[in-house]
mmCIF file of C-alpha atoms in Angstrom:
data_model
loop_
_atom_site.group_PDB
_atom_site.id
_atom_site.type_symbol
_atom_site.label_atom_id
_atom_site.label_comp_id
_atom_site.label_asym_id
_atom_site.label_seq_id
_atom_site.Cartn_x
_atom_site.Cartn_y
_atom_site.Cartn_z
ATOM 1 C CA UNK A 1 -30.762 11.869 -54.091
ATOM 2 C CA UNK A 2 -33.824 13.442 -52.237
ATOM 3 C CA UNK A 3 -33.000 13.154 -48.689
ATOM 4 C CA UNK A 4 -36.847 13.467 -47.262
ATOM 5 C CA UNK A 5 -38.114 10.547 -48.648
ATOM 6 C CA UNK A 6 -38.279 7.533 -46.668
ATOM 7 C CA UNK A 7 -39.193 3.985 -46.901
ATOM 8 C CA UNK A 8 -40.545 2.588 -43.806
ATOM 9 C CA UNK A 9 -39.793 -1.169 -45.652
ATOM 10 C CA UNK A 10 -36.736 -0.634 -46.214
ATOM 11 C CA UNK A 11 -35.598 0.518 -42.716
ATOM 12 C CA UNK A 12 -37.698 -2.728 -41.120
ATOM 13 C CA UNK A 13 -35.914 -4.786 -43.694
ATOM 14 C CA UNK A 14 -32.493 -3.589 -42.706
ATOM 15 C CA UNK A 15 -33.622 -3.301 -38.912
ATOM 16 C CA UNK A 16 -34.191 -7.403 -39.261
ATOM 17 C CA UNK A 17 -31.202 -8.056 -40.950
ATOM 18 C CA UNK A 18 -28.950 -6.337 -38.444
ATOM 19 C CA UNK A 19 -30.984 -7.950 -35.673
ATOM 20 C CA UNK A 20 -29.927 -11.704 -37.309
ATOM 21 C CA UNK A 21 -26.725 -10.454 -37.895
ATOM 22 C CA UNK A 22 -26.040 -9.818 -34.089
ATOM 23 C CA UNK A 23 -27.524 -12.825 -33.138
ATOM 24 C CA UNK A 24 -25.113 -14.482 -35.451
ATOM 25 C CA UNK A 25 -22.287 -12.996 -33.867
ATOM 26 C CA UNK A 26 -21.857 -14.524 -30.309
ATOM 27 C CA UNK A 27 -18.679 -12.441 -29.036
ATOM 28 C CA UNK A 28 -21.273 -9.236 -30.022
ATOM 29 C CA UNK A 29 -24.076 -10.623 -27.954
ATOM 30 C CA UNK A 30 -21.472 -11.434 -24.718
ATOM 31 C CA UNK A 31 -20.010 -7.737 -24.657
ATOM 32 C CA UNK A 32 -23.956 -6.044 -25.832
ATOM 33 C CA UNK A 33 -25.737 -8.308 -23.073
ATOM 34 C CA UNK A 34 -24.082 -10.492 -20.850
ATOM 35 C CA UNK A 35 -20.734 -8.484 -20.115
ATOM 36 C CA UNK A 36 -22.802 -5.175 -18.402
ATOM 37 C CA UNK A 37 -24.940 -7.811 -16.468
ATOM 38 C CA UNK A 38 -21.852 -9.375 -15.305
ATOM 39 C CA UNK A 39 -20.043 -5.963 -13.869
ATOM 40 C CA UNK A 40 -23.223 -5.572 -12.134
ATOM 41 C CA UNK A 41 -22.661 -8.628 -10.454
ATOM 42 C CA UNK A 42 -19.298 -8.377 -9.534
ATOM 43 C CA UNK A 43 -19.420 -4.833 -8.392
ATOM 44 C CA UNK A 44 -22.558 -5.696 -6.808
ATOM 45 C CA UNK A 45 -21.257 -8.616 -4.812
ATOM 46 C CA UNK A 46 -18.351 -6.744 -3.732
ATOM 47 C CA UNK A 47 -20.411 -3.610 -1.985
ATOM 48 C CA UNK A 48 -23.241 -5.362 -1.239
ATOM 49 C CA UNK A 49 -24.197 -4.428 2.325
ATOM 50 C CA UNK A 50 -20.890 -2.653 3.119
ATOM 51 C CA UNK A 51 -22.753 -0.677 5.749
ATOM 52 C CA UNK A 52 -23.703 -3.745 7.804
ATOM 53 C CA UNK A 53 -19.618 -5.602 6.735
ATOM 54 C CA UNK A 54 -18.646 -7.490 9.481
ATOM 55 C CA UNK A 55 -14.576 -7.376 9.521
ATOM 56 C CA UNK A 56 -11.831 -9.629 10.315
ATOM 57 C CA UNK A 57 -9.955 -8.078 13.306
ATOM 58 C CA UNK A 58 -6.534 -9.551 14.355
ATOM 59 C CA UNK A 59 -5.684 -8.923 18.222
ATOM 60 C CA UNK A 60 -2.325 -9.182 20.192
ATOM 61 C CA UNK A 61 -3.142 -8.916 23.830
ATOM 62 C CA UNK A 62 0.462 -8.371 25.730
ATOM 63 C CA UNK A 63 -0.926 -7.350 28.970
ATOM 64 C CA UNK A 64 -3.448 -10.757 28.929
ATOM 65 C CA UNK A 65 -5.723 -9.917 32.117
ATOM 66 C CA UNK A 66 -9.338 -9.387 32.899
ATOM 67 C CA UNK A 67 -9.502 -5.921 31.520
ATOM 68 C CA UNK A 68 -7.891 -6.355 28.368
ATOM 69 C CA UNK A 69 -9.903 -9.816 27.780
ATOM 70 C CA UNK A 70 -12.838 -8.021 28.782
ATOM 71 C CA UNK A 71 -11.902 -5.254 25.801
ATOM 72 C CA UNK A 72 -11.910 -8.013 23.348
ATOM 73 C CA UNK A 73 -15.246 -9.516 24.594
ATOM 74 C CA UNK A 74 -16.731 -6.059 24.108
ATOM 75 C CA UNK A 75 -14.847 -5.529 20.461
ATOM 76 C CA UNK A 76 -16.601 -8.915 19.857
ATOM 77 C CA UNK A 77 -19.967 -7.754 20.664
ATOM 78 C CA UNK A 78 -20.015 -5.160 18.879
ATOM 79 C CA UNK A 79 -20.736 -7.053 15.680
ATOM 80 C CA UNK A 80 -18.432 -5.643 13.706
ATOM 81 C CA UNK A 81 -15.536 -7.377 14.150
ATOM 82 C CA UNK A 82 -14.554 -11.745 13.611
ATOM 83 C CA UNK A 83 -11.725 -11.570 16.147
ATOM 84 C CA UNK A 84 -8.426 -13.678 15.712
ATOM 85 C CA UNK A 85 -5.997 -13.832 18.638
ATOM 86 C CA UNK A 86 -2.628 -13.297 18.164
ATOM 87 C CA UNK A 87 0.674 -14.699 20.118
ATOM 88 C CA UNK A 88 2.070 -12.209 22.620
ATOM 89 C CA UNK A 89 5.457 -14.028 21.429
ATOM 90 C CA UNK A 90 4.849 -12.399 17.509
ATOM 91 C CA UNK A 91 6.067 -10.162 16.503
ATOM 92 C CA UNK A 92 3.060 -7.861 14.986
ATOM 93 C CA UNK A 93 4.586 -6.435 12.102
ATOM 94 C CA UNK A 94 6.149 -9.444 10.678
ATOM 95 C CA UNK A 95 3.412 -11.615 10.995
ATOM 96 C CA UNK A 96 1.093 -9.006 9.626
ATOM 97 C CA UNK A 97 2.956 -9.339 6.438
ATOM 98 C CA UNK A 98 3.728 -12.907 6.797
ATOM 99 C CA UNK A 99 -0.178 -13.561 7.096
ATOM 100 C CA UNK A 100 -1.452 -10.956 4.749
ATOM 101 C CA UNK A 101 -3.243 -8.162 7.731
ATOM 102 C CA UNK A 102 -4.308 -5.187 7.092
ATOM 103 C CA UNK A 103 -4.628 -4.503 10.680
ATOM 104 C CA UNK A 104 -3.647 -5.507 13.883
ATOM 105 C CA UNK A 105 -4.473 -3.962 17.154
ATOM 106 C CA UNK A 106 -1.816 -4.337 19.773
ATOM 107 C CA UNK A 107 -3.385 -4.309 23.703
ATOM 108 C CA UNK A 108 0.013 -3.452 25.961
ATOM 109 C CA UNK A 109 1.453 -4.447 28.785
ATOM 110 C CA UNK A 110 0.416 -2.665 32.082
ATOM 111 C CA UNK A 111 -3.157 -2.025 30.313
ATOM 112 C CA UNK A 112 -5.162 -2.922 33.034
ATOM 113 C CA UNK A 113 -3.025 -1.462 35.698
ATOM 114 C CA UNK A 114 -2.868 2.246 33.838
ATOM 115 C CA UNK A 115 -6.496 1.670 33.214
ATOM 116 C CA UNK A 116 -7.322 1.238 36.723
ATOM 117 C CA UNK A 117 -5.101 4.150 37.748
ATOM 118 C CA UNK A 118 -6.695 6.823 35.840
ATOM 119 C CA UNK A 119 -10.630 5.094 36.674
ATOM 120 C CA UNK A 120 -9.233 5.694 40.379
ATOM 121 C CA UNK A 121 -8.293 9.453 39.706
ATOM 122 C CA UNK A 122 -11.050 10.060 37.589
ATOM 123 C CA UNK A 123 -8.724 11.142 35.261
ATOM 124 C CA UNK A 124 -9.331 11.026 31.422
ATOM 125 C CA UNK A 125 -7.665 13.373 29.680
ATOM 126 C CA UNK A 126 -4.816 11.012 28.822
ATOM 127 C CA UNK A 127 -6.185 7.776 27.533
ATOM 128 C CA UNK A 128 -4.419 4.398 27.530
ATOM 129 C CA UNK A 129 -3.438 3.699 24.029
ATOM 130 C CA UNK A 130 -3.700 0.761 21.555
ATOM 131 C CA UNK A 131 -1.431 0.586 19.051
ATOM 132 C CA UNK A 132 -2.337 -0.502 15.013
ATOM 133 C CA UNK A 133 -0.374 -2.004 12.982
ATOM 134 C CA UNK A 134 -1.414 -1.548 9.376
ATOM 135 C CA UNK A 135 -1.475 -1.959 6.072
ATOM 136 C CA UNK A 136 -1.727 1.606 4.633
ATOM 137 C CA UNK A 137 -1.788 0.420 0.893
ATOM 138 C CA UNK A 138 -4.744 -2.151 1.846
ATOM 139 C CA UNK A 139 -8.229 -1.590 0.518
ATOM 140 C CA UNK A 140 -11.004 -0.888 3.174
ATOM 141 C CA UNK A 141 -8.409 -0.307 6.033
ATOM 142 C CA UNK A 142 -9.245 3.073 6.561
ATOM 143 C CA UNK A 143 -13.140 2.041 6.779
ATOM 144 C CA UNK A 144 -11.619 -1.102 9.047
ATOM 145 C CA UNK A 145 -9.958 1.874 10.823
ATOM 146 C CA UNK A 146 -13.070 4.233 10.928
ATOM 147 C CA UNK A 147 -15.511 1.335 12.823
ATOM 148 C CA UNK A 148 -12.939 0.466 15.231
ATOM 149 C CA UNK A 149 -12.538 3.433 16.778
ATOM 150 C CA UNK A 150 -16.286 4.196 16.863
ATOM 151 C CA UNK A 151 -16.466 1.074 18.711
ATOM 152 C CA UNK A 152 -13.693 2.261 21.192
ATOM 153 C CA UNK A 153 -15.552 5.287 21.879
ATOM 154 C CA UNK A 154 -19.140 3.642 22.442
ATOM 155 C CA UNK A 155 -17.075 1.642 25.127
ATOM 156 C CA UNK A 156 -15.091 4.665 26.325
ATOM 157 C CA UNK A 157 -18.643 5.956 26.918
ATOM 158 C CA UNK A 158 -19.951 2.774 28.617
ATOM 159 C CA UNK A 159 -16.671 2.991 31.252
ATOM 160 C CA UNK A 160 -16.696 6.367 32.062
ATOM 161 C CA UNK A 161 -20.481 6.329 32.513
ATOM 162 C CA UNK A 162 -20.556 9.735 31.004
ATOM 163 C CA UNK A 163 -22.888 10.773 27.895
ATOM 164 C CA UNK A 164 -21.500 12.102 24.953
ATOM 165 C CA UNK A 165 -21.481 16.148 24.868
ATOM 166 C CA UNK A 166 -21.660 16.630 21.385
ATOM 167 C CA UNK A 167 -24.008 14.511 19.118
ATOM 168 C CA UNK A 168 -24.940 14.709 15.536
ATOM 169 C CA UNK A 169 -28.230 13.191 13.621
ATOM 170 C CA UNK A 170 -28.107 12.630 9.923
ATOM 171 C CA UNK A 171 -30.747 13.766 7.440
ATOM 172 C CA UNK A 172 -30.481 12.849 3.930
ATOM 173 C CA UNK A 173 -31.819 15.157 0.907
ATOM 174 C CA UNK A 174 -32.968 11.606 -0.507
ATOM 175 C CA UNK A 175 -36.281 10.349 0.319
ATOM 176 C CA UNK A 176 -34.383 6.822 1.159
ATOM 177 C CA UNK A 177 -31.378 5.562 1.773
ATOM 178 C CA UNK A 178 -30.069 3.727 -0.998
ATOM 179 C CA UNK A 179 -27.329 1.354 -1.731
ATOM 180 C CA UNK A 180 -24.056 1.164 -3.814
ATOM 181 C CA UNK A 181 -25.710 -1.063 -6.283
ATOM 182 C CA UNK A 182 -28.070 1.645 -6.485
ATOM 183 C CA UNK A 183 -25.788 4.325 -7.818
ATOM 184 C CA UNK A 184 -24.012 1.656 -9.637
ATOM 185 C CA UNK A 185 -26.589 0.156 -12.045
ATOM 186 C CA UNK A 186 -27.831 3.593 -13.191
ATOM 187 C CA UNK A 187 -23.818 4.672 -14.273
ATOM 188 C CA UNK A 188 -23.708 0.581 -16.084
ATOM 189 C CA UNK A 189 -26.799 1.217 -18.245
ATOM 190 C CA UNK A 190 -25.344 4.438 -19.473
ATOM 191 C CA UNK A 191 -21.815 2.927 -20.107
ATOM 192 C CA UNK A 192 -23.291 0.005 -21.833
ATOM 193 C CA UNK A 193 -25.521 2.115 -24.031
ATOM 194 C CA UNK A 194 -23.064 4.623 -25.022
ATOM 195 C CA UNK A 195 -20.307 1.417 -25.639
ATOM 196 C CA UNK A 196 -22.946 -0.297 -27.445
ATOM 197 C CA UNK A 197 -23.900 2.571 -29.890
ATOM 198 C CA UNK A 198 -20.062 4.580 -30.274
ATOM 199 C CA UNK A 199 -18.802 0.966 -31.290
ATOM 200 C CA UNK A 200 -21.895 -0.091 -33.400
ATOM 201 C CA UNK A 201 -21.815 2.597 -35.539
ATOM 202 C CA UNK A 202 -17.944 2.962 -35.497
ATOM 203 C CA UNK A 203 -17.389 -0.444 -36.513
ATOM 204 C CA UNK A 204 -20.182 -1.323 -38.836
ATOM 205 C CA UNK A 205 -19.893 1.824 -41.077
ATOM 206 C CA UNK A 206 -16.396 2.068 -41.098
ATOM 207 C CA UNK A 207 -16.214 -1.720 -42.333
ATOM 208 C CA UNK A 208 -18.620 -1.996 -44.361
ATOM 209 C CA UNK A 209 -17.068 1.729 -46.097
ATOM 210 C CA UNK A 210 -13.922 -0.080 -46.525
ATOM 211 C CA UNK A 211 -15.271 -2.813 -47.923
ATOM 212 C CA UNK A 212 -16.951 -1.103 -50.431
ATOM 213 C CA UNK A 213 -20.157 -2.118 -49.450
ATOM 214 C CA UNK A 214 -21.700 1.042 -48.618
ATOM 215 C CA UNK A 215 -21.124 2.647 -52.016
ATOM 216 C CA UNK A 216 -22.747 0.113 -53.275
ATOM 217 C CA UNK A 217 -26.121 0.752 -51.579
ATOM 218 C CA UNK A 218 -26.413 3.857 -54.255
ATOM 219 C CA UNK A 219 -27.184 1.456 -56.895
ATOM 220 C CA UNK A 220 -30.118 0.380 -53.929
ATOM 221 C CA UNK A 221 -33.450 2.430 -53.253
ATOM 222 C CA UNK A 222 -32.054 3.126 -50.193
ATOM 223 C CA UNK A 223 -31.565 6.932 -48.966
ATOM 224 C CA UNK A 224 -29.104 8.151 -46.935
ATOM 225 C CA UNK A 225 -32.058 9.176 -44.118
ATOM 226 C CA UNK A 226 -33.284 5.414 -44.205
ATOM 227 C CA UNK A 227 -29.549 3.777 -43.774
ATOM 228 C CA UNK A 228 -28.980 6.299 -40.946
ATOM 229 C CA UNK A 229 -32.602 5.934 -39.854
ATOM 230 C CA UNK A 230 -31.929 1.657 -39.830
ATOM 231 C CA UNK A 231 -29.096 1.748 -37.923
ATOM 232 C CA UNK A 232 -30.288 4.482 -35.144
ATOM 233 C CA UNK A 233 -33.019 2.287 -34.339
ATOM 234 C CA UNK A 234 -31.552 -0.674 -34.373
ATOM 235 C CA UNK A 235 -28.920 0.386 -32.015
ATOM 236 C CA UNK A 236 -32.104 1.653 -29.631
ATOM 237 C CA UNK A 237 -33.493 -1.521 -29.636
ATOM 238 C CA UNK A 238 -30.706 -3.386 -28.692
ATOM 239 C CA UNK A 239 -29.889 -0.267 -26.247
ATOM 240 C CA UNK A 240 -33.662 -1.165 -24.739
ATOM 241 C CA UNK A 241 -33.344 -4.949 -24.752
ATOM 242 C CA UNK A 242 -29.572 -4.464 -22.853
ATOM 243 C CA UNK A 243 -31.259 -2.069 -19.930
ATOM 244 C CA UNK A 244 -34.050 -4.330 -19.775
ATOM 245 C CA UNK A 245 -32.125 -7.278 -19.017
ATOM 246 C CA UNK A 246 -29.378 -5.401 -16.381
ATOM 247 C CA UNK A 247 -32.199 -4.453 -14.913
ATOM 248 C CA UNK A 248 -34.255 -7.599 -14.429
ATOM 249 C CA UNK A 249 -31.010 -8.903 -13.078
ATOM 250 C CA UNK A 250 -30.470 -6.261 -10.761
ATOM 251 C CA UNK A 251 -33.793 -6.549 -9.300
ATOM 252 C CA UNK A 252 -33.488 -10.096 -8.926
ATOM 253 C CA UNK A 253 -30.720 -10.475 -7.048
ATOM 254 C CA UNK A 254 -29.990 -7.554 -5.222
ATOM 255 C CA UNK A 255 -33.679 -6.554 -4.678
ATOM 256 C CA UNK A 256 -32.695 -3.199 -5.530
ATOM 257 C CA UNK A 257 -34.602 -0.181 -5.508
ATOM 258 C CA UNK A 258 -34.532 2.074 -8.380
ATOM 259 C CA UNK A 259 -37.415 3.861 -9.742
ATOM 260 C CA UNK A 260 -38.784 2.899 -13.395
ATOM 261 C CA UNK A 261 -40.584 6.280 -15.375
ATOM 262 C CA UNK A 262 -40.378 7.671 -18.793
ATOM 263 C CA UNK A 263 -36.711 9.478 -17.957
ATOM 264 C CA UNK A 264 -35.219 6.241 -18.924
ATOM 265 C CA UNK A 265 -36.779 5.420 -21.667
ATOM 266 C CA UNK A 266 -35.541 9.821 -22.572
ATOM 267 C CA UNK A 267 -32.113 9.229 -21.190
ATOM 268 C CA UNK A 268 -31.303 5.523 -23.401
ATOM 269 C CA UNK A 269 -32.662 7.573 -26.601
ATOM 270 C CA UNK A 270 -30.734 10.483 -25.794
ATOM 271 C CA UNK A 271 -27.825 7.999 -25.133
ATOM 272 C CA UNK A 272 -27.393 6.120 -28.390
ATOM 273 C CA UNK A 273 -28.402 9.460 -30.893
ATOM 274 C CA UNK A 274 -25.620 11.150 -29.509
ATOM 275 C CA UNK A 275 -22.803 8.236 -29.440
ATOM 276 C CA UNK A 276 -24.362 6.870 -32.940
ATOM 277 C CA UNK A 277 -24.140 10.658 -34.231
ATOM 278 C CA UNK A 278 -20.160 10.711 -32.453
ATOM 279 C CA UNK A 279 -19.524 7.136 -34.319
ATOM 280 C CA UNK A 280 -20.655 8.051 -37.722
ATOM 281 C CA UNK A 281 -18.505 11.244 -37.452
ATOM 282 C CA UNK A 282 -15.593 9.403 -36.404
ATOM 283 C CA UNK A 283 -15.843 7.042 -39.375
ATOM 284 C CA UNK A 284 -15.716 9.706 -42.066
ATOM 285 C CA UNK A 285 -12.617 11.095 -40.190
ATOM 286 C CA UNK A 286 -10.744 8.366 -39.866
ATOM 287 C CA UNK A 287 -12.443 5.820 -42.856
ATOM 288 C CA UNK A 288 -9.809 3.079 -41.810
ATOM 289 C CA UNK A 289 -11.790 0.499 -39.529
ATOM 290 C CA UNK A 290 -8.852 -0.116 -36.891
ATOM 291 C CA UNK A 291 -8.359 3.827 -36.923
ATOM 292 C CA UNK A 292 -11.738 4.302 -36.209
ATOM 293 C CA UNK A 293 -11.881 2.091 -33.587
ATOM 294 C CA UNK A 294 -8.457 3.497 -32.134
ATOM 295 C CA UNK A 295 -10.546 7.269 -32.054
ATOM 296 C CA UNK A 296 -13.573 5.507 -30.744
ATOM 297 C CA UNK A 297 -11.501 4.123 -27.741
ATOM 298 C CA UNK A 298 -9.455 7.665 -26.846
ATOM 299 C CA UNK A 299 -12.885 9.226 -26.802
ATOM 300 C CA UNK A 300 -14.479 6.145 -24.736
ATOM 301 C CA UNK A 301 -12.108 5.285 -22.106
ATOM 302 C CA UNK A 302 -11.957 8.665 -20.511
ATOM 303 C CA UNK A 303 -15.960 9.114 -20.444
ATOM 304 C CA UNK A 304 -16.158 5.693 -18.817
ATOM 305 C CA UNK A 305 -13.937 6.198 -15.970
ATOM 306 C CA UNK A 306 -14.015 9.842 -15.654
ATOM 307 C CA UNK A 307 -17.853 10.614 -15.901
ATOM 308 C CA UNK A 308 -19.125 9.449 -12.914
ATOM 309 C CA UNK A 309 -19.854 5.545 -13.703
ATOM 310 C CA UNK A 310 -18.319 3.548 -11.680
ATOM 311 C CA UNK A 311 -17.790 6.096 -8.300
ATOM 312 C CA UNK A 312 -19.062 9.631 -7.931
ATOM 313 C CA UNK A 313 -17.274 12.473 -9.964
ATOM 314 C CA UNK A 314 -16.954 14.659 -5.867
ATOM 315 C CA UNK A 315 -14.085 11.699 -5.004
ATOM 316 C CA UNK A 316 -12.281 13.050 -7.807
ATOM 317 C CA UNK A 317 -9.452 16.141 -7.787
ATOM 318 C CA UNK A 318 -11.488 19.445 -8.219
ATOM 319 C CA UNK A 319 -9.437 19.853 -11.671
ATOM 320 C CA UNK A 320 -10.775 16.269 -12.739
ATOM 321 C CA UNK A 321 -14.374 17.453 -11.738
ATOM 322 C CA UNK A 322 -14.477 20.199 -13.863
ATOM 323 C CA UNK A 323 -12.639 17.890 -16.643
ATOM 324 C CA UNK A 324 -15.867 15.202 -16.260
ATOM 325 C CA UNK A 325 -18.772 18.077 -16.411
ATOM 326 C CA UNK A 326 -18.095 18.520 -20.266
ATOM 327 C CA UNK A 327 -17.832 14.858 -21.243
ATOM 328 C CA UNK A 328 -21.451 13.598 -22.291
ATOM 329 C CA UNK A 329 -21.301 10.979 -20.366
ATOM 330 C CA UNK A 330 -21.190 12.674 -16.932
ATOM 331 C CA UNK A 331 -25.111 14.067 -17.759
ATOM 332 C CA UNK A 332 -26.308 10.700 -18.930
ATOM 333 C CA UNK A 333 -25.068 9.419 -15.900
ATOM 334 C CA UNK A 334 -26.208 12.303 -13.423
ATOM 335 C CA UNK A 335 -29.653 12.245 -15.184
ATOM 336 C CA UNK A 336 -30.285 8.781 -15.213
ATOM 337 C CA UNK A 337 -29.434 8.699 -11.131
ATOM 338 C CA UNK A 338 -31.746 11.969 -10.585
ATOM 339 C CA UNK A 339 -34.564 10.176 -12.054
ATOM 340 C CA UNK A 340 -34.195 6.543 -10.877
ATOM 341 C CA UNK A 341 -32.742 7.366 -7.190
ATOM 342 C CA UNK A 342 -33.680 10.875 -6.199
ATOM 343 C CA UNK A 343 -36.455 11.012 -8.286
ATOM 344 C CA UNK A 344 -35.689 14.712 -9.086
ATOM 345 C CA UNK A 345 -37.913 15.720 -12.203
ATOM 346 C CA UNK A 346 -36.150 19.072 -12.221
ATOM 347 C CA UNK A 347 -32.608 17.450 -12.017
ATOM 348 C CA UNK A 348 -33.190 15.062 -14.308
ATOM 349 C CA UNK A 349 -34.790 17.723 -16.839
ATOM 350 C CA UNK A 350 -31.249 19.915 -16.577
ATOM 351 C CA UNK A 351 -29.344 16.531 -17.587
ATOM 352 C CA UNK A 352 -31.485 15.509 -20.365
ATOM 353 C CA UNK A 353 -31.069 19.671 -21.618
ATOM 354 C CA UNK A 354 -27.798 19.176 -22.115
ATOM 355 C CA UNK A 355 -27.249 16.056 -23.133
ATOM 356 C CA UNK A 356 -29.946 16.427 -25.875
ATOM 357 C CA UNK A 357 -28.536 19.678 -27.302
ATOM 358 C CA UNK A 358 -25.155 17.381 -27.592
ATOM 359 C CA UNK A 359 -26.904 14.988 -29.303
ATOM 360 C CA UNK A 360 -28.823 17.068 -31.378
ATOM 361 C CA UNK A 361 -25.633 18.991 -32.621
ATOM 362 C CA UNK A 362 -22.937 15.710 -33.045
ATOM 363 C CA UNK A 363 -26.176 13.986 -34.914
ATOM 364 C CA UNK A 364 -27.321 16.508 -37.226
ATOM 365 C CA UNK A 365 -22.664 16.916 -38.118
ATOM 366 C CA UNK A 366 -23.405 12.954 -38.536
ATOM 367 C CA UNK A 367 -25.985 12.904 -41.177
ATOM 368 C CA UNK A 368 -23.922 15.786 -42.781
ATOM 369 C CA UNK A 369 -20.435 13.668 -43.227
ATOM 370 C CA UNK A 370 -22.663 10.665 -43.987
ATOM 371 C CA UNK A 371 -21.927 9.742 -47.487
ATOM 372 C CA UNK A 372 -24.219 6.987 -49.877
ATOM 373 C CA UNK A 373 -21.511 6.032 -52.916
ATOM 374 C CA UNK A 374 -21.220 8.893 -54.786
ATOM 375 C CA UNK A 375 -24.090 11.449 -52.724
ATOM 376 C CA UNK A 376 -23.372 15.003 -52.348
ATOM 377 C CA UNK A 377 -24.224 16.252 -48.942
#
């Protein structure tokens, strides 16, 4: 079979009938469409605005005078905190458990008097302390933890009428400050993409082999080149319509801000050649659909949470950080976030490097195990 011809009707023809066939299949259009666009809003929900959060703040106020009502006013302003008051009588522990807390802050007895002793002295070395009660196993504590104390020391500050000594002023390498949902939607498109085109060309070939149905095409004027041709664009189209609509949705409702340029357009293409090129690899290997599938997920599952998606790769153990910068993913990911958040041409131009001379390699080994009935590579 020459492998250099191809027939531009024959690759629309199959491009349409996949396109039918996926609209036929409804649990295929939830996970290709609709389940990205729903992670976005969940995760989006959930972090949206975490630097403004206002928290819930639980209080037990043993000494119960002016000073220590006047510390809870002052927590109150602050606007971080929805304060609850709780009985002197408790006890804190029991009814943090009781009343699923995360936190309670415990004002003691003699406050105000050990308060007013060291104002007297001028004495502030040893501070009069609150005790917390928490949850250590409870998400967001420790950030619950983090803004309560800065709002101790602002009023520390405000008592002792004293300025801060040491100060420090951010400035970020970005030209703007961006969001969660920022760095989240860029790690979703590439997820969904590579999902999308590992399991699209794991499970379509690898049924259709075992059904016999791809030997068949030899009695067909289809080449090998326009089959793998068919199903490379087919996957990019759905790839584009997927981003598209994550993205629409993303702008919509949490007005993000992510820049749009021909990187993503690069990035999505250099997505699904090298997961299609992966998938058809895996499906000569294993030939059995539910094996390929099974290889398809051990190769998945630790690109998805490992590469960077979901939080960045620097949270991770150093060992795990040098695991994630050889998985694919990782550079789709980093890429895709240098060109639509930092807007980093050079950055995104190191990603795309790699990630292209992955693809290139795994797709060129794909069209070489690809097999038409009887064909001889």
């Amino acid at each position: 079979m020459n492998l250099h011809i191809i027939h531009a009707n024959i690759i629309r023809a199959n491009i349409i009938v996949s396109i039918k066939s996926f609209y036929r299949e409804k649990t295929v259009v939830f996970f290709r469409i609709a389940f990205p666009v729903i992670l976005i809003l969940v995760f989006g929900t959930i972090f949206m605005e975490r630097d403004n959060e206002v928290f819930e703040l639980s209080i037990q106020d043993l000494d119960r005078t002016t000073s220590s009502q006047q510390l809870v006013e002052a927590l109150d302003q602050s606007e971080r905190f929805n304060i609850t008051p709780v009985s002197p009588d408790a006890n804190a522990k029991q009814y943090a458990k009781d009343n699923n807390l995360n936190l309670i802050v415990i004002i003691p007895e003699n406050f105000e008097m050990s308060l007013m002793e060291k104002m007297a002295a001028d004495h502030f070395e040893t501070p009069v302390t609150l005790t917390q009660v928490y949850d250590p196993g409870a998400f967001g504590v420790t950030t619950k933890i983090g803004v309560l104390d800065m709002a101790l020391a602002k009023i520390n500050q405000e008592m002792s009428g004293k300025p801060p000594l040491i100060a420090s002023e951010p400035v970020s390498i970005l030209k703007k400050k961006y969001r969660f949902i920022e760095f989240f939607v860029p790690g979703i498109i590439a997820m969904a993409v590579m999902t999308a085109s590992l399991f699209g060309s794991v499970n379509v070939n690898a049924e259709l082999l075992q059904k016999g149905v791809i030997r068949k095409l030899s009695t067909t004027p289809i080449t090998r080149i326009d089959w793998i041709l068919s199903n490379v664009l087919y996957q990019f189209i759905l790839a584009v319509v997927s981003t598209a609509v994550m993205l629409l949705v993303s702008y919509a409702v949490f007005k993000v801000s992510l820049e749009i340029n021909a990187w993503l357009v690069v990035f999505v293409a250099l997505d699904v050649f090298a997961f299609v090129g992966l998938g058809m690899i895996l499906t000569r290997v294993a030939r059995e659909a539910e094996s390929a599938s099974a290889a398809a997920d051990a190769l998945m599952f630790p690109m998805m949470f490992l590469s960077g998606t979901f939080f960045p790769v620097e949270m991770m153990p150093e060992f795990l950080q040098t695991f994630a910068r050889i998985l694919p993913l990782y550079y789709v990911n980093e890429g895709l976030r240098a060109a639509m958040i930092a807007v980093d041409h050079t950055a995104a131009l190191k990603s795309a490097l790699i990630i292209g001379a992955f693809a290139a390699v795994v797709f060129v080994l794909g069209i070489m195990t690809t097999r038409i009935g009887g064909e001889t590579p």
